[in-house]
Coordinates of N, CA and C in Angstrom, one line a residue:
M2 N 85.0 122.1 78.0 CA 84.2 121.5 79.0 C 85.1 121.2 80.2
F3 N 84.6 121.7 81.4 CA 85.3 121.5 82.6 C 84.6 120.4 83.4
T4 N 85.3 119.6 84.1 CA 84.6 118.6 85.0 C 85.3 118.6 86.4
S5 N 84.6 118.2 87.4 CA 85.2 118.1 88.7 C 84.6 116.9 89.5
S6 N 85.4 116.4 90.4 CA 84.9 115.3 91.2 C 85.6 115.2 92.6
E7 N 84.9 114.6 93.5 CA 85.5 114.4 94.8 C 85.3 112.9 95.2
V8 N 86.3 112.3 95.8 CA 86.3 110.9 96.2 C 87.0 110.7 97.5
G9 N 86.5 109.7 98.3 CA 87.2 109.3 99.5 C 88.0 108.1 99.2
G10 N 89.0 107.7 100.1 CA 89.8 106.5 99.9 C 90.6 106.2 101.1
W11 N 91.4 105.1 100.9 CA 92.3 104.7 102.0 C 93.8 104.9 101.5
Y12 N 94.6 105.5 102.3 CA 96.0 105.8 101.8 C 97.0 105.1 102.7
Y13 N 98.1 104.7 102.2 CA 99.2 104.0 102.9 C 100.5 104.7 102.5
R14 N 101.3 105.0 103.5 CA 102.6 105.7 103.3 C 103.6 104.8 104.0
H15 N 104.7 104.5 103.3 CA 105.8 103.7 103.8 C 107.1 104.5 103.7
A16 N 107.9 104.6 104.8 CA 109.2 105.3 104.7 C 110.3 104.4 105.3
Q17 N 111.5 104.6 104.8 CA 112.7 103.9 105.3 C 113.8 104.9 105.5
L18 N 114.6 104.6 106.6 CA 115.8 105.4 106.9 C 117.0 104.4 106.5
L19 N 117.7 104.8 105.5 CA 118.8 104.0 105.0 C 120.1 104.4 105.6
N20 N 121.1 103.5 105.7 CA 122.4 103.9 106.2 C 123.2 104.7 105.2
V21 N 123.4 106.0 105.5 CA 124.1 106.8 104.6 C 125.3 107.5 105.3
T22 N 125.6 107.0 106.5 CA 126.7 107.6 107.3 C 128.0 107.0 107.1
V23 N 128.1 105.8 106.5 CA 129.4 105.2 106.3 C 129.7 105.3 104.9
A24 N 131.0 105.7 104.6 CA 131.4 105.9 103.2 C 131.6 104.5 102.6
P25 N 131.2 104.4 101.3 CA 131.4 103.2 100.6 C 132.8 102.8 100.6
G26 N 133.1 101.5 100.7 CA 134.5 101.0 100.7 C 135.1 101.0 102.1
T27 N 134.4 101.3 103.2 CA 134.9 101.2 104.5 C 135.2 99.8 104.9
V28 N 136.4 99.5 105.4 CA 136.8 98.1 105.7 C 136.0 97.7 107.0
C29 N 135.5 96.5 107.0 CA 134.7 96.0 108.1 C 135.6 95.6 109.2
E30 N 135.3 96.1 110.4 CA 136.1 95.8 111.6 C 135.0 95.4 112.7
P31 N 135.4 94.7 113.8 CA 134.4 94.2 114.8 C 133.6 95.4 115.3
A32 N 134.2 96.5 115.5 CA 133.4 97.7 116.0 C 132.2 98.0 115.2
W33 N 132.3 97.9 113.8 CA 131.2 98.2 113.0 C 130.1 97.2 113.2
E34 N 130.4 96.0 113.3 CA 129.4 94.9 113.6 C 128.7 95.1 114.9
W35 N 129.5 95.6 115.9 CA 129.0 95.8 117.3 C 127.9 96.9 117.2
W36 N 128.1 97.9 116.4 CA 127.1 99.0 116.3 C 126.0 98.6 115.4
G37 N 125.9 97.4 114.8 CA 124.8 97.0 114.1 C 124.9 97.1 112.6
Y38 N 126.1 97.5 112.1 CA 126.3 97.6 110.6 C 126.7 96.2 110.1
P39 N 126.0 95.7 109.1 CA 126.4 94.4 108.5 C 127.6 94.5 107.6
C40 N 128.3 93.4 107.5 CA 129.5 93.4 106.6 C 129.2 92.5 105.4
Q41 N 129.7 92.9 104.2 CA 129.6 92.1 103.0 C 130.9 92.1 102.3
G42 N 131.5 91.0 102.1 CA 132.7 90.9 101.3 C 133.9 91.7 102.0
G43 N 133.9 91.8 103.3 CA 135.0 92.5 104.0 C 134.8 94.0 104.1
F44 N 133.7 94.5 103.6 CA 133.4 95.9 103.7 C 132.0 96.2 104.4
V45 N 131.9 97.3 105.0 CA 130.6 97.7 105.7 C 129.6 97.9 104.6
S46 N 128.4 97.3 104.8 CA 127.3 97.5 103.9 C 126.7 98.8 104.0
T47 N 126.5 99.6 102.9 CA 125.9 100.9 103.0 C 124.5 100.8 102.5
S48 N 123.9 99.6 102.3 CA 122.5 99.5 101.8 C 121.6 99.0 102.9
N49 N 122.0 98.9 104.2 CA 121.1 98.4 105.2 C 120.1 99.4 105.6
V50 N 118.9 98.9 106.1 CA 117.8 99.8 106.5 C 117.9 99.9 108.0
L51 N 118.0 101.2 108.5 CA 118.2 101.5 109.9 C 116.8 101.5 110.6
A52 N 115.8 102.0 109.9 CA 114.4 102.1 110.5 C 113.4 102.1 109.4
T53 N 112.3 101.6 109.6 CA 111.2 101.5 108.7 C 109.8 101.7 109.4
K54 N 108.9 102.4 108.7 CA 107.6 102.6 109.3 C 106.6 102.8 108.2
G55 N 105.4 102.2 108.4 CA 104.3 102.4 107.5 C 103.1 102.9 108.3
V56 N 102.3 103.7 107.7 CA 101.1 104.2 108.4 C 100.0 104.3 107.3
S57 N 98.7 104.1 107.7 CA 97.6 104.2 106.8 C 96.5 104.9 107.5
S58 N 95.6 105.6 106.7 CA 94.5 106.2 107.2 C 93.5 106.6 106.0
G59 N 92.3 107.0 106.4 CA 91.4 107.5 105.4 C 91.8 108.9 104.8
G60 N 91.3 109.2 103.7 CA 91.6 110.5 103.2 C 90.6 110.9 102.1
A61 N 90.8 112.0 101.4 CA 89.9 112.4 100.4 C 90.7 113.1 99.2
N62 N 90.1 113.1 98.1 CA 90.8 113.8 96.9 C 89.7 114.4 96.1
G63 N 90.0 115.5 95.5 CA 89.1 116.2 94.6 C 89.9 116.7 93.4
G64 N 89.2 116.8 92.3 CA 90.0 117.2 91.1 C 89.1 118.1 90.1
I65 N 89.8 118.7 89.2 CA 89.2 119.4 88.1 C 90.0 119.2 86.8
G66 N 89.3 119.2 85.7 CA 89.9 118.9 84.5 C 89.1 119.5 83.3
T67 N 89.7 119.4 82.1 CA 89.0 119.9 80.9 C 89.4 119.0 79.7
T68 N 88.6 119.0 78.7 CA 88.8 118.3 77.5 C 88.6 119.3 76.3
I69 N 89.6 119.3 75.4 CA 89.5 120.2 74.3 C 89.6 119.4 73.0
K70 N 88.7 119.6 72.1 CA 88.7 118.9 70.8 C 89.8 119.5 69.9
L71 N 90.6 118.6 69.3 CA 91.6 119.0 68.4 C 91.2 118.8 66.9
G72 N 91.7 119.6 66.1 CA 91.4 119.4 64.6 C 90.0 120.0 64.3
V73 N 89.7 119.8 63.0 CA 88.4 120.4 62.5 C 87.6 119.2 61.9
G74 N 86.3 119.5 61.6 CA 85.5 118.5 60.9 C 85.2 117.3 61.8
D75 N 85.4 116.1 61.2 CA 85.0 114.9 61.9 C 86.1 114.3 62.8
S76 N 87.1 115.1 63.1 CA 88.2 114.7 64.0 C 87.6 114.3 65.4
T77 N 88.0 113.1 65.9 CA 87.6 112.6 67.2 C 88.7 112.8 68.2
V78 N 89.8 113.4 67.8 CA 90.9 113.5 68.8 C 90.7 114.6 69.7
K79 N 90.9 114.3 71.0 CA 90.7 115.3 72.1 C 91.9 115.3 73.0
F80 N 92.2 116.5 73.5 CA 93.3 116.7 74.5 C 92.6 116.9 75.9
Y81 N 93.1 116.2 76.9 CA 92.5 116.3 78.2 C 93.7 116.6 79.2
V82 N 93.3 117.3 80.3 CA 94.2 117.6 81.4 C 93.4 117.6 82.7
E83 N 93.9 117.0 83.7 CA 93.2 116.9 85.0 C 94.3 117.1 86.1
A84 N 93.9 117.8 87.2 CA 94.7 118.0 88.4 C 93.8 117.5 89.6
R85 N 94.4 116.7 90.5 CA 93.7 116.2 91.7 C 94.5 116.6 92.9
Y86 N 93.8 117.0 94.0 CA 94.5 117.2 95.2 C 94.1 116.1 96.2
H87 N 95.1 115.4 96.7 CA 94.9 114.2 97.6 C 95.4 114.7 99.0
Y88 N 94.6 114.4 100.0 CA 94.9 114.7 101.4 C 94.6 113.5 102.3
S89 N 95.5 113.2 103.2 CA 95.3 112.1 104.2 C 96.1 112.5 105.4
P90 N 95.4 112.6 106.6 CA 96.1 113.1 107.8 C 97.2 112.1 108.3
Q91 N 97.1 110.9 108.0 CA 98.1 109.8 108.4 C 98.3 109.7 109.9
G92 N 97.5 110.3 110.7 CA 97.6 110.1 112.2 C 98.8 110.6 112.8
G93 N 99.5 111.5 112.3 CA 100.7 112.1 112.9 C 100.9 113.5 112.6
R94 N 102.1 113.9 112.7 CA 102.5 115.4 112.5 C 102.6 115.7 111.0
V95 N 102.9 114.7 110.2 CA 103.1 115.0 108.8 C 102.0 114.3 108.0
S96 N 101.2 115.1 107.3 CA 100.1 114.5 106.5 C 100.6 114.3 105.1
T97 N 99.8 113.5 104.4 CA 100.1 113.2 103.0 C 99.3 114.2 102.1
Q98 N 100.0 115.0 101.3 CA 99.4 116.0 100.4 C 100.1 115.9 99.1
I99 N 99.4 115.6 98.0 CA 100.0 115.5 96.7 C 99.0 116.1 95.7
V100 N 99.6 116.6 94.6 CA 98.8 117.1 93.4 C 99.3 116.5 92.1
P101 N 98.9 115.3 91.7 CA 99.3 114.8 90.4 C 98.5 115.5 89.3
V102 N 99.2 115.7 88.2 CA 98.5 116.3 87.0 C 98.6 115.2 85.9
T103 N 97.5 114.9 85.3 CA 97.4 113.9 84.2 C 97.0 114.6 82.9
M104 N 97.7 114.3 81.8 CA 97.3 114.8 80.5 C 97.5 113.8 79.4
G105 N 96.7 113.9 78.4 CA 96.8 113.0 77.3 C 95.9 113.2 76.1
L106 N 95.8 112.2 75.3 CA 94.9 112.3 74.1 C 93.9 111.2 74.1
R107 N 92.7 111.6 73.7 CA 91.6 110.6 73.5 C 91.2 110.6 72.1
W108 N 90.7 109.4 71.6 CA 90.2 109.3 70.2 C 89.1 108.3 70.2

């Protein structure tokens, strides 16, 4: 048995740019603080966030799946698999597009 469905929704995407330019263990000096790098315990922190942004917009998704009965006789165990395509334009140059696949057993 194959099934399909389509649904609309609201999508939110959040991104962060982390500090990865300073090697761990770099000794903190006034110049590092002047450039905006925080110091922790005498060393430059490499876990600070340099930029962050979130964006949300409407979107849609559609999917297709199937269910297969396992075993013989009175067995109620079934295997299912479904793939969905999600799309959201996110109001910019990079849209959100993902295809999660779900599978499992029903009884």
